């Protein structure tokens, strides 16, 4: 079942507002549990984790920034020329 454009917008907002901060806390907790690795290792881990969080949600975020393709076109305004 495909999500509607409105549902994808709401779900993507929920992911960014709730899921992203939770993911950051988990990633920092894991890095701290490793005992502060060297800077370059830490940088690589954060960059990889920064890309990995988005992979499962690619379908949700796709097309969210565009207009709803199923929405009715706006009515022509008679005052515009």
GROMACS .gro file of C-alpha atoms in nm:
model
   81
    1UNK     CA    1   0.000   0.000   0.000
    2UNK     CA    2   0.151   0.328  -0.110
    3UNK     CA    3   0.146   0.626   0.124
    4UNK     CA    4  -0.031   0.939   0.013
    5UNK     CA    5   0.171   1.256  -0.034
    6UNK     CA    6   0.021   1.406   0.282
    7UNK     CA    7   0.103   1.094   0.485
    8UNK     CA    8   0.462   1.091   0.355
    9UNK     CA    9   0.501   1.457   0.453
   10UNK     CA   10   0.375   1.389   0.805
   11UNK     CA   11   0.585   1.075   0.843
   12UNK     CA   12   0.899   1.250   0.719
   13UNK     CA   13   0.841   1.533   0.970
   14UNK     CA   14   0.800   1.278   1.250
   15UNK     CA   15   1.120   1.103   1.144
   16UNK     CA   16   1.315   1.430   1.141
   17UNK     CA   17   1.175   1.566   1.468
   18UNK     CA   18   1.170   1.247   1.678
   19UNK     CA   19   1.375   0.982   1.499
   20UNK     CA   20   1.679   1.188   1.404
   21UNK     CA   21   1.756   1.316   1.757
   22UNK     CA   22   1.708   0.963   1.894
   23UNK     CA   23   1.947   0.828   1.629
   24UNK     CA   24   2.206   1.093   1.718
   25UNK     CA   25   2.185   1.005   2.088
   26UNK     CA   26   2.228   0.636   2.008
   27UNK     CA   27   2.524   0.703   1.777
   28UNK     CA   28   2.700   0.921   2.036
   29UNK     CA   29   2.635   0.662   2.307
   30UNK     CA   30   2.791   0.390   2.093
   31UNK     CA   31   3.097   0.604   2.015
   32UNK     CA   32   3.140   0.688   2.384
   33UNK     CA   33   3.115   0.318   2.472
   34UNK     CA   34   3.414   0.251   2.244
   35UNK     CA   35   3.637   0.458   2.469
   36UNK     CA   36   3.705   0.764   2.252
   37UNK     CA   37   3.876   0.628   1.939
   38UNK     CA   38   4.122   0.841   1.738
   39UNK     CA   39   3.977   1.147   1.567
   40UNK     CA   40   3.987   1.006   1.214
   41UNK     CA   41   3.809   0.684   1.321
   42UNK     CA   42   3.544   0.884   1.501
   43UNK     CA   43   3.498   1.108   1.196
   44UNK     CA   44   3.458   0.809   0.962
   45UNK     CA   45   3.206   0.645   1.195
   46UNK     CA   46   2.996   0.964   1.218
   47UNK     CA   47   3.004   1.016   0.840
   48UNK     CA   48   2.897   0.655   0.775
   49UNK     CA   49   2.622   0.674   1.037
   50UNK     CA   50   2.512   1.006   0.887
   51UNK     CA   51   2.440   0.833   0.557
   52UNK     CA   52   2.302   0.509   0.699
   53UNK     CA   53   2.012   0.669   0.885
   54UNK     CA   54   1.855   0.792   0.561
   55UNK     CA   55   1.868   0.468   0.362
   56UNK     CA   56   1.560   0.301   0.515
   57UNK     CA   57   1.360   0.623   0.476
   58UNK     CA   58   1.448   0.705   0.116
   59UNK     CA   59   1.101   0.613  -0.010
   60UNK     CA   60   0.934   0.827   0.257
   61UNK     CA   61   1.138   1.138   0.178
   62UNK     CA   62   1.112   1.103  -0.201
   63UNK     CA   63   0.910   1.390  -0.350
   64UNK     CA   64   0.810   1.542  -0.016
   65UNK     CA   65   0.944   1.885  -0.108
   66UNK     CA   66   0.738   1.902  -0.426
   67UNK     CA   67   0.372   1.987  -0.475
   68UNK     CA   68   0.118   1.711  -0.427
   69UNK     CA   69   0.085   1.538  -0.767
   70UNK     CA   70  -0.274   1.433  -0.688
   71UNK     CA   71  -0.394   1.778  -0.580
   72UNK     CA   72  -0.636   1.971  -0.796
   73UNK     CA   73  -0.472   2.250  -0.994
   74UNK     CA   74  -0.529   2.598  -0.850
   75UNK     CA   75  -0.829   2.784  -0.986
   76UNK     CA   76  -0.747   3.066  -1.228
   77UNK     CA   77  -0.783   3.403  -1.064
   78UNK     CA   78  -0.978   3.648  -1.281
   79UNK     CA   79  -0.788   3.946  -1.137
   80UNK     CA   80  -0.450   3.829  -1.260
   81UNK     CA   81  -0.336   3.934  -1.607
   0.00000   0.00000   0.00000
